[in-house]
Coordinates of C-alpha atoms and ligand atoms in Angstrom, one line a residue:
M122 CA 28.1 5.1 15.9
S123 CA 24.8 6.9 16.0
L124 CA 21.6 4.8 16.1
Q125 CA 19.8 4.4 12.8
A126 CA 16.6 2.7 11.6
P127 CA 17.5 -1.0 10.6
R128 CA 18.7 -1.5 7.1
G129 CA 15.7 -1.8 4.7
T130 CA 13.4 0.2 7.0
R131 CA 12.8 3.9 7.2
D132 CA 11.0 6.5 9.2
I133 CA 8.2 8.2 7.3
L134 CA 7.7 11.7 8.5
A135 CA 5.1 14.3 7.7
P136 CA 4.1 15.2 5.0
D137 CA 4.9 11.8 3.5
S138 CA 3.1 10.0 6.4
A139 CA 0.0 12.1 5.7
R140 CA 0.2 11.1 2.1
L141 CA 0.5 7.4 3.0
R142 CA -2.5 7.7 5.3
A143 CA -4.5 9.4 2.6
L144 CA -3.6 6.6 0.2
V145 CA -4.8 4.0 2.7
E146 CA -8.0 6.0 3.3
T147 CA -8.7 6.2 -0.4
F148 CA -8.2 2.5 -0.7
A149 CA -10.5 1.9 2.2
G150 CA -13.2 4.0 0.5
A151 CA -12.8 2.1 -2.8
A152 CA -12.9 -1.3 -1.1
E153 CA -15.8 -0.5 1.1
L154 CA -17.8 0.8 -1.9
A155 CA -17.4 -2.7 -3.2
G156 CA -18.6 -4.4 0.0
Y157 CA -15.2 -5.3 1.6
G158 CA -14.9 -4.8 5.3
Q159 CA -11.6 -4.3 7.1
V160 CA -9.8 -7.1 8.7
V161 CA -7.0 -6.3 11.2
S162 CA -4.8 -9.3 11.9
P163 CA -1.6 -9.8 13.9
M164 CA 1.7 -8.8 12.5
F165 CA 3.2 -12.1 13.6
E166 CA 1.8 -15.6 13.3
Q167 CA 2.7 -19.1 14.1
I168 CA 5.4 -20.0 11.6
E169 CA 3.2 -22.9 10.2
V170 CA 0.7 -20.3 8.8
F171 CA 3.3 -19.2 6.3
R172 CA 5.2 -22.5 5.9
R173 CA 2.2 -24.3 4.8
V174 CA 1.6 -21.9 2.0
G175 CA 5.0 -21.5 0.4
E176 CA 7.8 -23.8 1.6
A177 CA 9.3 -23.7 -1.9
T178 CA 9.2 -19.9 -2.3
D179 CA 12.0 -17.5 -1.4
I180 CA 9.5 -15.4 0.6
V181 CA 8.9 -18.2 3.0
S182 CA 12.2 -20.2 2.9
K183 CA 14.7 -17.4 2.8
E184 CA 13.1 -14.0 3.7
M185 CA 11.1 -14.6 6.8
Y186 CA 11.9 -12.9 10.1
E187 CA 11.5 -15.9 12.3
F188 CA 11.9 -15.8 16.1
R189 CA 11.1 -17.7 19.3
D190 CA 9.2 -15.7 21.9
P191 CA 10.0 -16.0 25.6
G192 CA 7.4 -18.8 25.8
D193 CA 9.4 -20.7 23.1
R194 CA 6.7 -20.3 20.4
H195 CA 8.1 -20.4 16.9
L196 CA 6.7 -17.2 15.2
A197 CA 7.3 -15.1 12.1
L198 CA 6.6 -11.5 11.2
R199 CA 4.2 -11.7 8.4
P200 CA 5.8 -11.5 5.0
E201 CA 2.3 -11.1 3.4
L202 CA -1.3 -11.0 4.5
T203 CA -3.2 -13.5 2.4
A204 CA -2.1 -16.5 4.5
S205 CA -3.0 -14.6 7.7
V206 CA -6.4 -13.6 6.4
A207 CA -7.0 -17.2 5.3
R208 CA -6.0 -18.3 8.8
A209 CA -8.4 -15.8 10.3
F210 CA -11.1 -17.1 8.0
V211 CA -10.5 -20.7 9.2
Q212 CA -10.5 -19.5 12.8
H213 CA -13.7 -17.4 12.7
R214 CA -15.7 -18.9 9.8
P215 CA -17.5 -15.6 8.9
P216 CA -20.5 -16.2 6.5
L217 CA -19.7 -16.5 2.8
P218 CA -18.9 -14.8 0.7
W219 CA -16.4 -13.1 3.0
K220 CA -14.9 -9.9 1.5
A221 CA -12.1 -8.4 3.5
W222 CA -9.6 -5.6 2.9
Y223 CA -6.5 -4.8 4.9
E224 CA -3.5 -2.5 5.2
G225 CA -0.3 -2.5 7.1
P226 CA 3.4 -3.4 7.1
Q227 CA 4.9 -6.7 5.9
F228 CA 8.4 -7.9 6.5
R229 CA 10.7 -9.6 4.1
Y230 CA 14.5 -10.1 4.4
E231 CA 15.2 -8.9 0.9
K232 CA 18.2 -7.0 -0.4
P233 CA 17.2 -3.4 0.0
Q234 CA 17.2 -1.1 -3.1
A235 CA 15.1 1.6 -4.6
G236 CA 11.4 0.5 -4.1
R237 CA 12.4 -2.6 -2.1
F238 CA 12.4 -2.6 1.6
R239 CA 12.5 -5.0 4.5
Q240 CA 9.5 -3.4 6.0
F241 CA 7.0 -2.2 3.5
N242 CA 3.3 -1.4 3.4
Q243 CA 0.5 -3.1 1.5
V244 CA -3.1 -2.5 1.0
G245 CA -5.1 -5.5 -0.3
A246 CA -8.4 -7.3 -0.6
E247 CA -9.5 -10.9 -0.5
L248 CA -12.8 -12.5 -1.5
F249 CA -13.5 -15.9 0.0
G250 CA -16.2 -18.4 -1.1
S251 CA -16.8 -18.0 -4.8
D252 CA -15.2 -19.7 -7.8
D253 CA -17.1 -17.5 -10.2
P254 CA -14.8 -15.8 -12.7
Q255 CA -16.8 -12.6 -12.1
A256 CA -15.2 -12.6 -8.6
D257 CA -11.8 -12.5 -10.2
V258 CA -13.0 -9.7 -12.4
E259 CA -14.3 -7.8 -9.4
V260 CA -11.0 -7.9 -7.5
I261 CA -9.0 -7.0 -10.5
A262 CA -11.3 -4.1 -11.3
L263 CA -11.1 -2.9 -7.7
A264 CA -7.2 -2.8 -7.9
W265 CA -7.4 -1.2 -11.4
R266 CA -9.9 1.5 -10.4
F267 CA -8.0 2.3 -7.2
C268 CA -4.7 2.7 -9.0
T269 CA -6.0 4.7 -11.9
G270 CA -8.0 6.8 -9.4
L271 CA -4.6 7.8 -7.8
G272 CA -3.8 9.4 -11.2
L273 CA -1.5 6.6 -12.4
R274 CA -1.6 6.4 -16.2
E275 CA 1.4 4.3 -17.0
L276 CA 0.0 1.1 -15.5
R277 CA 0.1 -2.3 -17.1
L278 CA -2.1 -5.2 -16.1
V279 CA -0.5 -8.5 -16.8
V280 CA -2.6 -11.7 -16.5
N281 CA -2.1 -15.4 -16.7
S282 CA -3.7 -18.6 -15.5
L283 CA -1.8 -21.2 -13.6
G284 CA -4.5 -23.8 -14.1
D285 CA -5.8 -26.1 -11.3
R286 CA -3.6 -28.1 -9.0
A287 CA -3.2 -31.0 -11.4
D288 CA -2.6 -28.6 -14.3
R289 CA 0.0 -26.8 -12.3
E290 CA 1.7 -30.1 -11.3
A291 CA 1.7 -31.3 -15.0
Y292 CA 3.2 -27.9 -15.9
L293 CA 5.9 -28.2 -13.2
A294 CA 6.8 -31.6 -14.5
A295 CA 7.0 -30.4 -18.1
L296 CA 9.1 -27.4 -17.0
A297 CA 11.4 -29.5 -14.8
A298 CA 12.0 -31.9 -17.7
Y299 CA 12.7 -29.1 -20.1
F300 CA 15.1 -27.3 -17.8
E301 CA 16.9 -30.5 -16.8
R302 CA 17.6 -31.1 -20.5
R303 CA 19.2 -27.7 -20.8
A304 CA 20.7 -27.5 -17.2
D305 CA 24.3 -26.8 -18.4
E306 CA 23.1 -23.7 -20.2
L307 CA 21.6 -22.2 -16.9
S308 CA 23.5 -20.0 -14.5
A309 CA 24.8 -21.7 -11.3
Q310 CA 22.0 -19.9 -9.4
G311 CA 19.5 -21.0 -12.0
R312 CA 20.5 -24.7 -11.5
E313 CA 20.1 -24.2 -7.7
T314 CA 16.6 -22.7 -8.3
L315 CA 15.7 -25.6 -10.6
G316 CA 16.4 -28.0 -7.7
R317 CA 14.0 -26.1 -5.5
N318 CA 11.2 -25.0 -7.8
P319 CA 11.4 -24.9 -11.6
L320 CA 8.6 -22.3 -11.7
R321 CA 10.8 -19.7 -10.0
L322 CA 13.3 -20.0 -12.9
L323 CA 10.7 -18.2 -15.1
D324 CA 11.3 -15.1 -12.9
S325 CA 15.1 -15.2 -13.4
K326 CA 16.6 -12.0 -14.7
R327 CA 20.1 -13.6 -15.4
P328 CA 20.9 -13.5 -19.1
E329 CA 22.0 -17.2 -19.4
D330 CA 18.7 -18.2 -17.8
L331 CA 16.6 -15.8 -19.9
A332 CA 17.8 -17.5 -23.1
V333 CA 16.7 -20.9 -21.8
V334 CA 13.4 -19.6 -20.4
A335 CA 12.5 -18.2 -23.8
G336 CA 12.0 -21.7 -25.2
A337 CA 10.3 -23.1 -22.1
P338 CA 6.9 -24.8 -22.4
V339 CA 3.9 -22.5 -21.7
I340 CA 1.2 -23.3 -19.2
D341 CA -1.7 -23.2 -21.8
D342 CA -0.8 -26.7 -22.9
C343 CA -1.5 -28.0 -19.4
W344 CA -4.8 -26.3 -18.7
S345 CA -7.9 -28.4 -17.9
E346 CA -11.0 -27.4 -19.9
A347 CA -12.5 -25.9 -16.7
A348 CA -9.5 -23.8 -16.0
A349 CA -9.3 -22.7 -19.7
D350 CA -13.0 -21.7 -19.6
H351 CA -12.5 -19.9 -16.3
F352 CA -9.7 -17.8 -17.7
A353 CA -11.6 -17.0 -20.9
A354 CA -14.5 -15.7 -18.8
V355 CA -12.1 -13.6 -16.7
L356 CA -10.6 -12.0 -19.8
A357 CA -14.0 -11.4 -21.3
G358 CA -15.1 -9.7 -18.1
L359 CA -12.0 -7.4 -18.2
E360 CA -12.8 -6.6 -21.8
S361 CA -16.4 -5.8 -20.9
L362 CA -15.2 -3.3 -18.4
G363 CA -12.7 -1.7 -20.8
I364 CA -9.7 -2.7 -18.5
P365 CA -6.7 -3.1 -20.8
F366 CA -4.5 -6.1 -20.1
Q367 CA -1.6 -8.1 -21.5
R368 CA -1.3 -11.9 -21.3
N369 CA 2.0 -13.2 -20.1
P370 CA 2.1 -17.0 -20.2
R371 CA 5.2 -17.0 -18.0
L372 CA 3.8 -14.9 -15.2
V373 CA 3.9 -17.3 -12.2
R374 CA 4.1 -14.9 -9.1
G375 CA 6.4 -15.4 -6.1
L376 CA 4.0 -17.3 -3.9
D377 CA 2.9 -20.9 -4.4
Y378 CA -0.7 -20.8 -3.5
Y379 CA -2.1 -19.5 -6.8
R380 CA -4.5 -21.5 -8.9
R381 CA -6.0 -20.4 -12.1
T382 CA -5.9 -16.5 -12.4
A383 CA -2.7 -14.7 -11.5
F384 CA -2.1 -11.1 -12.3
E385 CA 0.3 -8.3 -11.7
L386 CA 0.1 -4.5 -12.0
A387 CA 3.3 -2.9 -13.1
S388 CA 4.1 0.8 -13.5
D389 CA 6.2 1.9 -16.6
A390 CA 7.0 5.0 -14.6
L391 CA 9.1 2.9 -12.2
D392 CA 12.5 1.4 -12.6
G393 CA 12.1 -2.0 -14.5
A394 CA 13.6 -4.1 -11.7
Q395 CA 11.0 -3.1 -9.1
D396 CA 8.1 -2.0 -11.3
A397 CA 5.4 -4.3 -9.8
V398 CA 3.0 -2.1 -7.8
G399 CA 0.8 -5.1 -7.0
G400 CA -0.2 -8.6 -7.7
G401 CA -2.7 -11.2 -6.9
G402 CA -4.8 -14.1 -8.1
R403 CA -6.9 -17.0 -7.1
Y404 CA -5.9 -19.4 -4.4
D405 CA -8.5 -22.1 -4.2
G406 CA -7.0 -24.7 -1.9
L407 CA -5.3 -22.3 0.5
V408 CA -8.0 -22.4 3.1
A409 CA -8.0 -26.2 3.1
D410 CA -4.2 -26.2 3.3
L411 CA -4.6 -24.2 6.5
G412 CA -7.0 -26.7 8.0
G413 CA -10.3 -25.2 6.8
P414 CA -13.0 -26.4 4.4
E415 CA -12.5 -26.3 0.6
V416 CA -13.4 -22.6 0.2
P417 CA -12.0 -20.8 -2.9
G418 CA -10.5 -17.4 -2.7
V419 CA -9.2 -14.6 -4.9
G420 CA -7.5 -11.3 -4.0
F421 CA -4.6 -9.0 -4.4
A422 CA -2.2 -6.8 -2.6
L423 CA -0.6 -3.5 -3.7
G424 CA 2.7 -2.2 -2.5
V425 CA 1.9 1.2 -1.0
D426 CA 5.6 2.4 -1.0
R427 CA 5.9 1.6 -4.7
L428 CA 2.5 3.1 -5.5
L429 CA 3.7 6.3 -4.0
L430 CA 6.9 6.2 -6.0
A431 CA 4.9 5.7 -9.1
C432 CA 2.7 8.7 -8.1
D433 CA 5.9 10.7 -7.7
A434 CA 7.1 9.7 -11.1
E435 CA 3.8 10.7 -12.7
G436 CA 3.3 13.8 -10.6
S437 CA 0.0 12.6 -9.1
F438 CA -1.5 12.1 -5.6
P439 CA 0.3 15.0 -3.8
A440 CA 0.6 15.0 -0.1
P441 CA -2.4 16.6 1.6
S442 CA -1.6 20.2 2.8
G443 CA -0.3 20.2 6.3
A444 CA -0.7 24.0 6.5
A445 CA -2.4 25.6 9.4
D446 CA -5.5 27.7 8.9
V447 CA -4.5 30.3 11.5
F448 CA -1.3 31.2 13.3
V449 CA -1.7 32.9 16.7
V450 CA 1.0 35.6 17.3
D451 CA 0.9 36.5 21.0
V452 CA 3.5 39.1 22.2
T453 CA 1.9 39.3 25.7
G454 CA 3.7 36.2 27.0
G455 CA 2.0 33.3 25.3
G456 CA -0.8 32.5 27.7
E457 CA -3.4 34.1 25.4
A458 CA -2.2 32.1 22.5
T459 CA -2.8 28.9 24.5
L460 CA -6.3 30.0 25.3
L461 CA -7.1 31.0 21.8
A462 CA -5.5 28.0 20.2
E463 CA -7.5 25.6 22.3
E464 CA -10.7 27.5 21.7
L465 CA -10.2 27.5 17.9
R466 CA -9.0 23.9 17.8
G467 CA -12.1 22.9 19.7
A468 CA -14.1 24.4 16.8
G469 CA -12.1 22.3 14.3
I470 CA -9.8 25.0 13.1
R471 CA -6.1 24.1 12.4
V472 CA -4.1 26.4 14.6
E473 CA -0.3 26.9 15.1
R474 CA 1.5 29.1 17.5
A475 CA 5.0 29.9 18.6
F476 CA 6.6 29.2 22.0
D477 CA 9.4 30.7 24.1
G478 CA 8.2 34.4 24.1
R479 CA 9.7 35.2 20.8
S480 CA 9.6 38.6 19.2
M481 CA 6.8 39.8 16.9
K482 CA 9.1 39.6 13.9
A483 CA 10.2 36.0 14.7
Q484 CA 6.6 34.9 15.3
M485 CA 5.5 36.5 12.0
K486 CA 8.3 34.5 10.2
A487 CA 7.1 31.3 11.9
A488 CA 3.5 32.2 10.8
D489 CA 4.8 32.5 7.2
R490 CA 6.5 29.2 7.3
S491 CA 3.4 27.5 8.7
G492 CA 1.6 28.2 5.5
A493 CA -1.3 29.7 7.6
R494 CA -3.7 31.9 5.6
W495 CA -4.6 34.0 8.6
A496 CA -2.7 35.4 11.6
L497 CA -4.3 36.4 14.8
L498 CA -2.3 39.1 16.6
I499 CA -2.4 39.7 20.3
G500 CA -0.4 42.6 21.6
S501 CA -0.9 44.7 24.8
D502 CA -3.4 47.0 23.0
E503 CA -5.6 44.1 21.9
L504 CA -5.3 42.5 25.3
A505 CA -6.4 45.7 27.1
G506 CA -9.3 46.3 24.6
G507 CA -10.6 42.7 24.7
Q508 CA -9.8 42.3 21.1
V509 CA -7.6 40.5 18.6
S510 CA -6.3 41.6 15.3
L511 CA -7.0 39.4 12.3
R512 CA -4.5 39.7 9.4
R513 CA -4.5 38.0 6.0
M514 CA -1.1 36.5 5.5
R515 CA 0.9 38.1 2.6
A516 CA 1.4 34.8 0.8
H517 CA -2.4 34.4 0.7
G518 CA -3.4 37.7 -0.9
A519 CA -2.7 40.5 1.6
T520 CA -1.5 43.8 0.4
A521 CA 2.2 44.5 0.5
T522 CA 1.9 46.1 3.9
G523 CA -0.8 43.9 5.1
E524 CA -2.6 46.9 6.7
S525 CA -5.7 47.1 4.5
V526 CA -6.7 43.6 5.5
Q527 CA -5.9 43.8 9.2
R528 CA -8.8 44.5 11.4
R529 CA -9.7 44.3 15.1
I530 CA -12.4 41.9 16.2
P531 CA -13.8 41.5 19.7
R532 CA -12.1 38.6 21.3
R533 CA -15.4 36.8 22.1
D534 CA -16.4 36.8 18.4
I535 CA -13.2 35.5 16.9
T536 CA -14.0 31.8 16.8
A537 CA -17.3 32.3 15.0
E538 CA -15.8 34.9 12.7
L539 CA -12.9 32.7 11.6
A540 CA -15.1 29.6 11.3
C541 CA -17.3 31.6 8.9
L542 CA -14.4 33.0 6.9
L543 CA -12.8 29.5 6.5
A544 CA -16.1 27.9 5.5
T545 CA -16.6 30.6 2.8
E546 CA -13.1 30.0 1.5
A547 CA -13.6 26.3 1.5
A548 CA -16.9 26.7 -0.4
E549 CA -15.2 28.9 -3.0
G550 CA -12.2 26.6 -3.1
S551 CA -10.3 29.9 -3.0
T552 CA -7.0 30.8 -1.4
L553 CA -7.8 34.5 -2.0
Ligands
HAM267 P1 3.4 -9.9 -3.7 O1 3.5 -9.9 -5.2 O2 4.4 -10.7 -3.0 O3 1.9 -10.5 -3.4 O4 3.3 -8.5 -3.1 C1 2.4 -7.5 -3.6 C2 3.1 -6.2 -3.8 O5 3.8 -5.8 -2.6 C3 4.2 -6.2 -4.8 O6 3.7 -6.1 -6.1 C4 5.0 -5.0 -4.4 O7 4.4 -3.8 -4.9 C5 4.9 -5.0 -2.9 N1 6.1 -5.5 -2.4 C6 6.5 -6.8 -2.2 N2 7.7 -6.9 -1.7 C7 8.1 -5.6 -1.4 C8 9.3 -5.1 -0.9 N3 10.3 -5.8 -0.4 N4 9.4 -3.7 -0.8 C9 8.4 -2.9 -1.3 N5 7.3 -3.4 -1.8 C10 7.1 -4.8 -1.9 C11 1.5 -10.8 -2.1 O8 1.9 -10.3 -1.1 C12 0.2 -11.5 -2.1 N6 -0.3 -11.7 -0.7 C13 -0.9 -10.8 -2.9 C14 -2.2 -11.5 -2.9 C15 -3.3 -11.2 -2.2 N7 -2.5 -12.6 -3.7 C16 -3.8 -12.9 -3.4 N8 -4.3 -12.1 -2.5

């Protein structure tokens, strides 16, 4: 059998890879405008980093790629970055507030389907060292501004508060008591989830469970006054910025470290089962759980693959053009094309060329396919005369025969001439 990328992973080729990179660069720009600096952390960590933050979650208990390295260290490919970034914070203790953004692949052993992969990319941001509700508003606004800036319109921001640790525990107990009472109405899997973590039952999509979940207690009844005030301030902040949101009292998120604010961004342009393009919230207590001081934190991560699927569905954020500016057609053997291409690339011009001594006709076809706006032709006449012919490609406004826009230029002037032509086109935003 031929070798294939492992199930749940894929190769991303150009132009999709260029689009992915452009998305990450756009995110970097938005995050850095808001004072976040990039953190690059390892793709694998000691397994405890993740175990301590979510033993009761599927992401940690069932979906981690764990392994022992040849030195018998127990490691895991990161299933998410918040725990890694919190570990990095504990290790390096940067001055507070510490605002960090990141990007890169995450690994979860999930059942692959449209929009769900075993290796997927995230961009995200974390803010450590403030328990001000305005910090929550800042990170949500960053996620919102970035996503809407991509051209996404069918976005839904869903918010909730999970209260403080004690509130959350009280809620867990209330939920457990409620679900125990109605355990025989739950699905078999629902009963199994109940044994592990009653909060996870709120995410169940099985019809039997849904009916029971509909009557479950809501978190609001368990909030402390401080947690309730915090949430009210976050909602007021979102309103002041004109960011629309929906409250979902059953939004609990798939990781256990959340305290107070939790949120998700969903796209109505995506299939309902995998419509979450991102999520985040506050995780006061996480840094201490990892052996650091009591430093609060709040942040989010966005699924890059899903964001791009949502952009596809909404016809936004197209791949950047991979087209060459110039195609060098050399029918004198190919050596001249090498010299010219290097010279032009040195001047920042995107140049393509053909190999293998192909005919003029074949090279012109390749030039067409490359999307280049200009062709540089070198035949024996040009070579003998120390010249090159510059031709406007037909797809970019040449006449039917191309003749009227073909002219000879001294070989030594061509780089300056082309640089000038391309700069004028760029300034006019024209493709003439
Ligand atoms: P998460 O909700 O697990 O949160 O993941 C964030 C986003 O990553 C999801 O909304 C989704 O778009 C994308 N994602 C997750 N799993 C997959 C998958 N298997 N395939 C494709 N995309 C996926 C976190 O990871 C938290 N660390 C977010 C956070 C940051 N909370 C606070 N700070």
